[in-house]
PDB file of C-alpha atoms and ligand atoms in Angstrom:
ATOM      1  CA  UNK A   1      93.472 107.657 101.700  1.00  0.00           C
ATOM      2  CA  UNK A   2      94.671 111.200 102.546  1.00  0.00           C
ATOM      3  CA  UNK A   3      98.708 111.376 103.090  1.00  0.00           C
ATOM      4  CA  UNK A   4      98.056 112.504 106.746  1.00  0.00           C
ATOM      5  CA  UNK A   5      96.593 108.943 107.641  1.00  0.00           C
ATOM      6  CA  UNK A   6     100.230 106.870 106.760  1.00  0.00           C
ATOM      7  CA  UNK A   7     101.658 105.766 110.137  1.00  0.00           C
ATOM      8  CA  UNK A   8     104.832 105.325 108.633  1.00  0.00           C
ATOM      9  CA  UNK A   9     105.238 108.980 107.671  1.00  0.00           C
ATOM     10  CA  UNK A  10     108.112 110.755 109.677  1.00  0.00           C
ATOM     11  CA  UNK A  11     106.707 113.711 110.836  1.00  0.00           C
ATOM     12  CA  UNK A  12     108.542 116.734 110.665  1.00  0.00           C
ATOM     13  CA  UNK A  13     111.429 115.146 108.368  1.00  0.00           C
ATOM     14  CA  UNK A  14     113.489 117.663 106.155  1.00  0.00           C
ATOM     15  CA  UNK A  15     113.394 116.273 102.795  1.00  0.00           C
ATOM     16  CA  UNK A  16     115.998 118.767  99.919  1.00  0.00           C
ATOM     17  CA  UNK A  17     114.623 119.224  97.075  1.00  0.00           C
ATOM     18  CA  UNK A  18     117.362 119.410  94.171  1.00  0.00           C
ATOM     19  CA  UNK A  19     115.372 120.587  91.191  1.00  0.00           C
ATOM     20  CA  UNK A  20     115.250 123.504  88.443  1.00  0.00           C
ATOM     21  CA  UNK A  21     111.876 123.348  87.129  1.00  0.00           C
ATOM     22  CA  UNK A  22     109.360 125.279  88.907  1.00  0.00           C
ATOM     23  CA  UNK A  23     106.230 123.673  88.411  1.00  0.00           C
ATOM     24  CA  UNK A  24     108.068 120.324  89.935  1.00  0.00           C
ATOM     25  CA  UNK A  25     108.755 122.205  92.475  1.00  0.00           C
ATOM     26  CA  UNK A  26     105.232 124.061  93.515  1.00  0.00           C
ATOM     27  CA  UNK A  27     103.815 120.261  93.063  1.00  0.00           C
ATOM     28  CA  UNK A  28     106.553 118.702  95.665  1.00  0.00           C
ATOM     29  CA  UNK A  29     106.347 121.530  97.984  1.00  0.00           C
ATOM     30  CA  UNK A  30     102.611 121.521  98.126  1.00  0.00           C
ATOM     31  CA  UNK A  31     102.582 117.482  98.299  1.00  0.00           C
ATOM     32  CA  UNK A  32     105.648 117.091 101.229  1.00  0.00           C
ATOM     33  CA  UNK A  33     104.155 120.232 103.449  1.00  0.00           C
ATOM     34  CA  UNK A  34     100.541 119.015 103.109  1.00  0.00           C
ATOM     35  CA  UNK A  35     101.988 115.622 104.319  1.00  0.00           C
ATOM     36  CA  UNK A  36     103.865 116.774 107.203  1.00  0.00           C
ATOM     37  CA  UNK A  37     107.540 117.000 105.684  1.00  0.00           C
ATOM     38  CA  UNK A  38     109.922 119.930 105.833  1.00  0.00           C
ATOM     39  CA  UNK A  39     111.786 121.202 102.955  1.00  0.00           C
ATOM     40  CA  UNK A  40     114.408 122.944 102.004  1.00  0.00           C
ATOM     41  CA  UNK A  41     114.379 123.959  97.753  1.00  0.00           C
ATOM     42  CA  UNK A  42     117.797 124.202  95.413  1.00  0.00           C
ATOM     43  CA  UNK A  43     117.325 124.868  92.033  1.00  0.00           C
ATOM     44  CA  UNK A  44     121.141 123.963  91.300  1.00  0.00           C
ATOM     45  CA  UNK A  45     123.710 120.992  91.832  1.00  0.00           C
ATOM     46  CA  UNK A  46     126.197 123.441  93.389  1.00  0.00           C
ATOM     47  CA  UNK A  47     123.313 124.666  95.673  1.00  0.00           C
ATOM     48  CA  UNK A  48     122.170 121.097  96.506  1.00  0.00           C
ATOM     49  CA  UNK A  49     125.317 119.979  97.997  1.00  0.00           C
ATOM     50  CA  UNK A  50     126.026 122.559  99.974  1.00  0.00           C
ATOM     51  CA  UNK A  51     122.488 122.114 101.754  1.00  0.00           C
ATOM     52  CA  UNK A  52     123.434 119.194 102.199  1.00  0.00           C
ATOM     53  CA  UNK A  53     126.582 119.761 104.476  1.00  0.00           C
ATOM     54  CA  UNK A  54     124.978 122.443 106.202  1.00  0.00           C
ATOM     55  CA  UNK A  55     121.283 121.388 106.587  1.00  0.00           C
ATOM     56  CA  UNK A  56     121.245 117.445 106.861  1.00  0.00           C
ATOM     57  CA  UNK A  57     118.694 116.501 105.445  1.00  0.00           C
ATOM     58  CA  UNK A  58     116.783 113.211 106.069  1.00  0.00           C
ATOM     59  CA  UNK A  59     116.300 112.442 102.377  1.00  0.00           C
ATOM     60  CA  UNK A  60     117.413 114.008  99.339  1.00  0.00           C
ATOM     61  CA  UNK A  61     115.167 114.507  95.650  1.00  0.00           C
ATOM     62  CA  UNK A  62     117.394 114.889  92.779  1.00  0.00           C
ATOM     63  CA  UNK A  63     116.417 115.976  89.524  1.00  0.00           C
ATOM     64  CA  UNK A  64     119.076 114.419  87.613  1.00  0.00           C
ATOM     65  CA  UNK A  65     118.769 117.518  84.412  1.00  0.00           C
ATOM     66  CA  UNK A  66     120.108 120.082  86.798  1.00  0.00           C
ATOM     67  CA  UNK A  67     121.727 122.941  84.970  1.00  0.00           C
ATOM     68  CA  UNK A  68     124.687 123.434  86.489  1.00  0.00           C
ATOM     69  CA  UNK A  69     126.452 119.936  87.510  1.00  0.00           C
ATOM     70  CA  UNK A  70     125.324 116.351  85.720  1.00  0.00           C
ATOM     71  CA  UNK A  71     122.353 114.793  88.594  1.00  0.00           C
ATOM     72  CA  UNK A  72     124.733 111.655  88.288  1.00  0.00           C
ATOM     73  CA  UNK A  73     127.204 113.595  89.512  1.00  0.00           C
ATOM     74  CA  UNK A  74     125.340 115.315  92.307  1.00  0.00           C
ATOM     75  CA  UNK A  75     125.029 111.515  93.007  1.00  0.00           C
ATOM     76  CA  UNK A  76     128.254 110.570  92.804  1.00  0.00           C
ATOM     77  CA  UNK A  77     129.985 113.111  95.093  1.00  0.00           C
ATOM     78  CA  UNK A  78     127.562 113.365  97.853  1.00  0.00           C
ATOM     79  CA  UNK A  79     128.086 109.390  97.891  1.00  0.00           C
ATOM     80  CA  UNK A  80     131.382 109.974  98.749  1.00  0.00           C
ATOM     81  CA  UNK A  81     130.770 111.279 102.269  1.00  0.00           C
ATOM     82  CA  UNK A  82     126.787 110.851 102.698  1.00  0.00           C
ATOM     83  CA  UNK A  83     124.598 107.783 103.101  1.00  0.00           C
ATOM     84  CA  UNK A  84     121.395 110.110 103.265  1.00  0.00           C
ATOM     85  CA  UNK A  85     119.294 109.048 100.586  1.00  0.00           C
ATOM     86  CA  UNK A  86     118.735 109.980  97.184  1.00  0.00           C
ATOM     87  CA  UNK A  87     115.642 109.357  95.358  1.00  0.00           C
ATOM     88  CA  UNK A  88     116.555 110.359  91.743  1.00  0.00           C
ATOM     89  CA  UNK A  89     113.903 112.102  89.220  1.00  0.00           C
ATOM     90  CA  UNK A  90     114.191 110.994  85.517  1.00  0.00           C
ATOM     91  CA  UNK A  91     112.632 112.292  82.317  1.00  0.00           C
ATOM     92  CA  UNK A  92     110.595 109.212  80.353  1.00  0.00           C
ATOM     93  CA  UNK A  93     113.503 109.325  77.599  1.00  0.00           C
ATOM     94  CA  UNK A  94     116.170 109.310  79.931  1.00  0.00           C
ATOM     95  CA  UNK A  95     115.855 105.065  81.305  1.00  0.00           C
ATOM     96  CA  UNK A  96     119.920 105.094  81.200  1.00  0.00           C
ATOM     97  CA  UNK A  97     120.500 108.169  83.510  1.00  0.00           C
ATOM     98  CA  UNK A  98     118.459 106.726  86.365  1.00  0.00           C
ATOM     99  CA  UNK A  99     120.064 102.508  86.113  1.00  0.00           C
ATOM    100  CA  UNK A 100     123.065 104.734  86.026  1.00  0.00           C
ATOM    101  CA  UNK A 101     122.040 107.217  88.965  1.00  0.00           C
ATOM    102  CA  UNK A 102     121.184 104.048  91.375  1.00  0.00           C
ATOM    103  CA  UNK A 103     124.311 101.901  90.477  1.00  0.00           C
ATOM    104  CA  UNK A 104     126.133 105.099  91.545  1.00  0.00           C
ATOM    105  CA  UNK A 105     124.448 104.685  94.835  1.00  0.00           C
ATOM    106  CA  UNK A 106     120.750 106.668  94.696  1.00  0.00           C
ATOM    107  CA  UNK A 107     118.158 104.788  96.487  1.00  0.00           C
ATOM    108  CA  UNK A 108     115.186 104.882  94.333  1.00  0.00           C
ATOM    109  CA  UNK A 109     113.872 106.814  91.171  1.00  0.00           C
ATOM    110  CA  UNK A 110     110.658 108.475  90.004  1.00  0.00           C
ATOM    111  CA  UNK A 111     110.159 108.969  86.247  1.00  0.00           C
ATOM    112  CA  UNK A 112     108.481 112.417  85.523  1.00  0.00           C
ATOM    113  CA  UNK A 113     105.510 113.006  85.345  1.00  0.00           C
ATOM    114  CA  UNK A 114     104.828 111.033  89.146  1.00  0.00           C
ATOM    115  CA  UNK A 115     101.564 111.114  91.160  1.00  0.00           C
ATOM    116  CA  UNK A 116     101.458 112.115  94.707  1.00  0.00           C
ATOM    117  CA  UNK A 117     100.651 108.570  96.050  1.00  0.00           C
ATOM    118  CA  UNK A 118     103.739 107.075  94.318  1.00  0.00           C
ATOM    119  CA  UNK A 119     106.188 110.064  95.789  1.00  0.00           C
ATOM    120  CA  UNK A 120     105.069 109.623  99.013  1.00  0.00           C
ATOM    121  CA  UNK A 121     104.915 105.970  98.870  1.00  0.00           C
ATOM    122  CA  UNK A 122     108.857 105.615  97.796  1.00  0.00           C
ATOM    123  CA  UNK A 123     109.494 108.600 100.544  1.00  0.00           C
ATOM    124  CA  UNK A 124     107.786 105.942 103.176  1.00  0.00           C
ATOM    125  CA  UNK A 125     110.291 103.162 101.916  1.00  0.00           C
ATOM    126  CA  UNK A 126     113.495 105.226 101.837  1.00  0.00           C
ATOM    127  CA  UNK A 127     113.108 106.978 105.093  1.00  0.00           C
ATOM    128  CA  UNK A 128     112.129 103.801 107.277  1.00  0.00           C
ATOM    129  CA  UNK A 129     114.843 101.925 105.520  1.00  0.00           C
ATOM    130  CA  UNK A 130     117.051 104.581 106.720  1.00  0.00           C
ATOM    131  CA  UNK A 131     115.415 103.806 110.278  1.00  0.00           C
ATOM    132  CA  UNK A 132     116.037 100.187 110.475  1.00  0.00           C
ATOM    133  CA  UNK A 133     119.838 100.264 109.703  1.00  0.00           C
ATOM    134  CA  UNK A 134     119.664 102.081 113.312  1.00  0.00           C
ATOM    135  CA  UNK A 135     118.185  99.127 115.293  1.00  0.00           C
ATOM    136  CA  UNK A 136     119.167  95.114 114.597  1.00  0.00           C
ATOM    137  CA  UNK A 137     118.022  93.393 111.840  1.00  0.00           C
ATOM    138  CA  UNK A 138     114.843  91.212 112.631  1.00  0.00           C
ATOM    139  CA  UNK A 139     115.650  87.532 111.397  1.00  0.00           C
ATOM    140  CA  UNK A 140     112.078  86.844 109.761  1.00  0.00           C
ATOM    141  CA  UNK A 141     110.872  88.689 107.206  1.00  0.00           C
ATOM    142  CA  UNK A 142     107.348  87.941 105.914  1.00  0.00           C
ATOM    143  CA  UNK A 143     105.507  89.036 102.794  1.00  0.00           C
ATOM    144  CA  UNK A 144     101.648  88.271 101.790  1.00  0.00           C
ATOM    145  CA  UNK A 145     101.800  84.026 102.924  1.00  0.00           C
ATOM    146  CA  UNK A 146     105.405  83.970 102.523  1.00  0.00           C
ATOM    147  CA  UNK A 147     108.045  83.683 105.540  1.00  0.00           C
ATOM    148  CA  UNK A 148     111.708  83.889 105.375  1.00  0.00           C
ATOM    149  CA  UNK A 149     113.328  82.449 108.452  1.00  0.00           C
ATOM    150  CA  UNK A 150     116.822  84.414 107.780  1.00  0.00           C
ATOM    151  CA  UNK A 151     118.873  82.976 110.839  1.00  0.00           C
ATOM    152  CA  UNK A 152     117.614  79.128 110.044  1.00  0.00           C
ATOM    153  CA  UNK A 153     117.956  80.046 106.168  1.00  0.00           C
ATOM    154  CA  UNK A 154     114.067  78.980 105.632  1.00  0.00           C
ATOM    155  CA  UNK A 155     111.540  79.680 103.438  1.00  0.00           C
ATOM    156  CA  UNK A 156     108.042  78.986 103.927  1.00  0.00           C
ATOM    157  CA  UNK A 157     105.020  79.177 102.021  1.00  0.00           C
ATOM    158  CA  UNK A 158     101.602  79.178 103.779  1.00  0.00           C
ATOM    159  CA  UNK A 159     103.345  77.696 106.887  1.00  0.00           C
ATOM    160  CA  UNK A 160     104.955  74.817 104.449  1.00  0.00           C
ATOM    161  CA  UNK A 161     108.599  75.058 103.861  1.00  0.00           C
ATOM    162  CA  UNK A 162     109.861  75.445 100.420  1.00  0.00           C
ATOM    163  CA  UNK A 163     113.284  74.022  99.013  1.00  0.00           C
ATOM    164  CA  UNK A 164     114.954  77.029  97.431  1.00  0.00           C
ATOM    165  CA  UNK A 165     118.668  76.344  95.188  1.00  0.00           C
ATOM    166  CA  UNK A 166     121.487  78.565  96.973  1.00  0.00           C
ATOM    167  CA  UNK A 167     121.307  81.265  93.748  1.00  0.00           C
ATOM    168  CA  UNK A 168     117.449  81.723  94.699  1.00  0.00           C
ATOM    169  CA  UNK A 169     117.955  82.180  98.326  1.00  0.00           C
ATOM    170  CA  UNK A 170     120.501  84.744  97.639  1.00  0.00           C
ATOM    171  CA  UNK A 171     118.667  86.417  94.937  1.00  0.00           C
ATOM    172  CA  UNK A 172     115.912  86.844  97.596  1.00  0.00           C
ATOM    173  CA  UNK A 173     117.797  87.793 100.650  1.00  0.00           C
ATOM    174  CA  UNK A 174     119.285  90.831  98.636  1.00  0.00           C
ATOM    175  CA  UNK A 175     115.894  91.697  97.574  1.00  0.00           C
ATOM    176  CA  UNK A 176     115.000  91.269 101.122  1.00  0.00           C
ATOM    177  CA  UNK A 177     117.586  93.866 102.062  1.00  0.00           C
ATOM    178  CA  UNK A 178     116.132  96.389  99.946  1.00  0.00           C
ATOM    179  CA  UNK A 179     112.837  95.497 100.787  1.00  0.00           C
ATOM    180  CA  UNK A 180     110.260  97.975  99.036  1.00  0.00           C
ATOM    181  CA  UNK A 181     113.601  99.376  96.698  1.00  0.00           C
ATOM    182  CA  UNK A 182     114.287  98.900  93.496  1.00  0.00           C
ATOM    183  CA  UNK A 183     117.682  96.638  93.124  1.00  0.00           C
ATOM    184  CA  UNK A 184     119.722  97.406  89.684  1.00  0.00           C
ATOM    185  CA  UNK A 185     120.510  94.011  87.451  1.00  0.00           C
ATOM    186  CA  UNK A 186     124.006  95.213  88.100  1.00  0.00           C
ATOM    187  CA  UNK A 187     124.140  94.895  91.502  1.00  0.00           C
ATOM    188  CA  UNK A 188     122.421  92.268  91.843  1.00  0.00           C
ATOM    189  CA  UNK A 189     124.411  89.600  88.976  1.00  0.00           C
ATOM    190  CA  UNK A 190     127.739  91.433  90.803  1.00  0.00           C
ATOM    191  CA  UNK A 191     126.487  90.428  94.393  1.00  0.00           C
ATOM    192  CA  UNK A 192     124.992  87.049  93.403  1.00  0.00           C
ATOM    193  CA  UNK A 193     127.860  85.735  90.309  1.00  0.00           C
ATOM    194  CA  UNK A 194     130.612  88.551  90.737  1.00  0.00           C
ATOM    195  CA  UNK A 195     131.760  91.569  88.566  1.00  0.00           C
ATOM    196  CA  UNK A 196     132.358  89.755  85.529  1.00  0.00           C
ATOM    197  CA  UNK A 197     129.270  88.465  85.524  1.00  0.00           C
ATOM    198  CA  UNK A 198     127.652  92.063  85.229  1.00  0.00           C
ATOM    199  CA  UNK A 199     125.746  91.817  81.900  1.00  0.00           C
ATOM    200  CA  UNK A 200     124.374  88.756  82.157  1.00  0.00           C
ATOM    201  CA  UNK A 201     120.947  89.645  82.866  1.00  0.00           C
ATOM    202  CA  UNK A 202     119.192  86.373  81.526  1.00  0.00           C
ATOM    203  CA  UNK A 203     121.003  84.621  84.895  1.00  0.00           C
ATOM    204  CA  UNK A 204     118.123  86.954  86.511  1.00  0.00           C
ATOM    205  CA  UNK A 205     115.184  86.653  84.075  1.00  0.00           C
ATOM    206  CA  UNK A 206     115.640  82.821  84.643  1.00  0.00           C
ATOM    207  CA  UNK A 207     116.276  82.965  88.525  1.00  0.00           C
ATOM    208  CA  UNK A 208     113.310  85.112  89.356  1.00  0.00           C
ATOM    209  CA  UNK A 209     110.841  83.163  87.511  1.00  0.00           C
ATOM    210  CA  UNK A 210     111.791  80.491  89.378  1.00  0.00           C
ATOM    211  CA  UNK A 211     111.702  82.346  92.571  1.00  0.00           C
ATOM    212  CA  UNK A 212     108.349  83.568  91.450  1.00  0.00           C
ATOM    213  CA  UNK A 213     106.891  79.671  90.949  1.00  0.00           C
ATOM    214  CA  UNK A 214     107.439  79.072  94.179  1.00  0.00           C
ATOM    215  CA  UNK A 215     106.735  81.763  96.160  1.00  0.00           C
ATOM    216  CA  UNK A 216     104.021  83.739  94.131  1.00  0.00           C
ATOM    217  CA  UNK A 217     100.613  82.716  94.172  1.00  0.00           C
ATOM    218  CA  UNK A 218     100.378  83.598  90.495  1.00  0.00           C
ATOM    219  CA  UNK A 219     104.060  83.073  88.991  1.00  0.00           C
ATOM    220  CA  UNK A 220     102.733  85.138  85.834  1.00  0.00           C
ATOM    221  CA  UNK A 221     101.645  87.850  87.223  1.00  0.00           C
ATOM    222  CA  UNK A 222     103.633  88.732  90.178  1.00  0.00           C
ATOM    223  CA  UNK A 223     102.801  90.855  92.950  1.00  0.00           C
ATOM    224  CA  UNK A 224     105.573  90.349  95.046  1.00  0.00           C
ATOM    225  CA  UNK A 225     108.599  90.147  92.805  1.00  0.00           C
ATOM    226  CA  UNK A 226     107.921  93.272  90.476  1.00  0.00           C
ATOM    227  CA  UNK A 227     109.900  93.747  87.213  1.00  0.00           C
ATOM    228  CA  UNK A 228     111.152  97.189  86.859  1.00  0.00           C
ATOM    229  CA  UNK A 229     111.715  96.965  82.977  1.00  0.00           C
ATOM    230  CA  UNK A 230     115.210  98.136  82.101  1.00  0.00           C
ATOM    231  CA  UNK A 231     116.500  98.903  85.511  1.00  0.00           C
ATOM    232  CA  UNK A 232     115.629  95.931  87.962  1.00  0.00           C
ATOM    233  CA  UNK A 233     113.385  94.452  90.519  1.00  0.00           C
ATOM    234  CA  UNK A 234     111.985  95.116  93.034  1.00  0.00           C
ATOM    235  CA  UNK A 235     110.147  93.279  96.359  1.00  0.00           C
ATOM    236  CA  UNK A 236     107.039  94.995  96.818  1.00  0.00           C
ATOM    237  CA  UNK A 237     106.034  95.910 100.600  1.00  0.00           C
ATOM    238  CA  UNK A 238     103.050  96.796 101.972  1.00  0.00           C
ATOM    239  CA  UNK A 239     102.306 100.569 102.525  1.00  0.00           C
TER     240      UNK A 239
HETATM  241 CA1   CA W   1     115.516 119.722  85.263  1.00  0.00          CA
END
């Protein structure tokens, strides 16, 4: 599958790159231009932002080791004025920097080193997310043989409807909502119990494998409701 052939590619969108290391950047610019993208290159924090006010970009890559201002930060201060998106990149060491990077509002992450299928895959998901929140929500949302009737508050499974408890249903609505995204453990124990509830992560470990035995086909090896160790989960969506 060549990059070209995605339908849900935007062409001509103007992705900024925020990143110091050059070899990153060849790779990106060579990927994103052979697939159609326009980009705009910063090799500092200070840089970065100020693209952003006076470029726009669609979508924003962050390399969160920047080496003038902390990548968090980058986050944290364009998500004072900006809802663009931010897909963070992490080193392998760094799995705190990039939990902390999306609770602080990025979108997604990548850890280095990334292949091209997976950057342009989480490019797809954060650009036609950005889409959607311009047209009205559709009220059924479907996934392999699953349905979820979101006005009627229905689930089905191979055209049977399934019972799910209240904490399930909203466990998979939010997931639903960032369909193809990775949601933090964070957010979701604050959205689902409340902020005291924030470290509680075995609430989730026992709430999506029930989710998972009823809605997967194979509960222990999901392909739907993906584990992102140490940061989340995730509903996959086709691509
Ligand atoms: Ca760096």
């Amino acid at each position: 599958m060549t990059p070209m052939s995605s339908p849900d590619a935007l062409p001509g969108a103007l992705i900024l790159l925020i990143e110091d290391d050059t070899q990153i950047r060849r790779f990106l610019r060579t990927t994103l231009t052979n697939s159609g993208y326009r980009l705009l290159e910063a090799t500092s924090g200070q840089e970065g932002m100020r693209l952003v006010s006076t470029q726009h970009p669609d979508l924003i890559i962050l390399d969160l080791g920047l080496p003038d201002v902390d990548g968090l930060d980058v986050t944290e201060q364009l998500r004072q004025w900006t809802s663009t998106p931010i897909i963070v990149l992490s080193a392998r060491d760094k799995e705190g920097d990039k939990v902390q990077a999306l609770d602080r509002g990025a979108d997604d992450y990548l850890t280095k080193p990334f292949g091209t299928e997976e950057l342009l895959a989480r490019l797809r998901v954060s650009l036609r997310h950005r889409q959607q929140t311009l047209y009205v929500e559709t009220p059924v949302f479907s996934f392999a043989n699953v349905r979820i009737d979101l006005e009627h508050r229905q689930v089905y499974v191979a055209e049977a409807e399934v019972h799910l408890t209240p904490i399930e249903y909203k466990l998979l609505t939010i997931l639903v909502r960032y369909a193809g995204k990775v949601v933090t453990q964070k957010q979701l124990l604050k959205e689902i119990w409340g902020p005291t509830y924030e470290k509680e992560t075995h609430y989730l470990r026992i709430y999506m494998g029930q989710l998972r035995h009823k809605l997967e086909a194979d509960p222990a090896q999901p392909r739907w409701l993906i584990t992102e160790p140490g940061v989340g989960y995730r509903l996959k969506v086709d691509e």
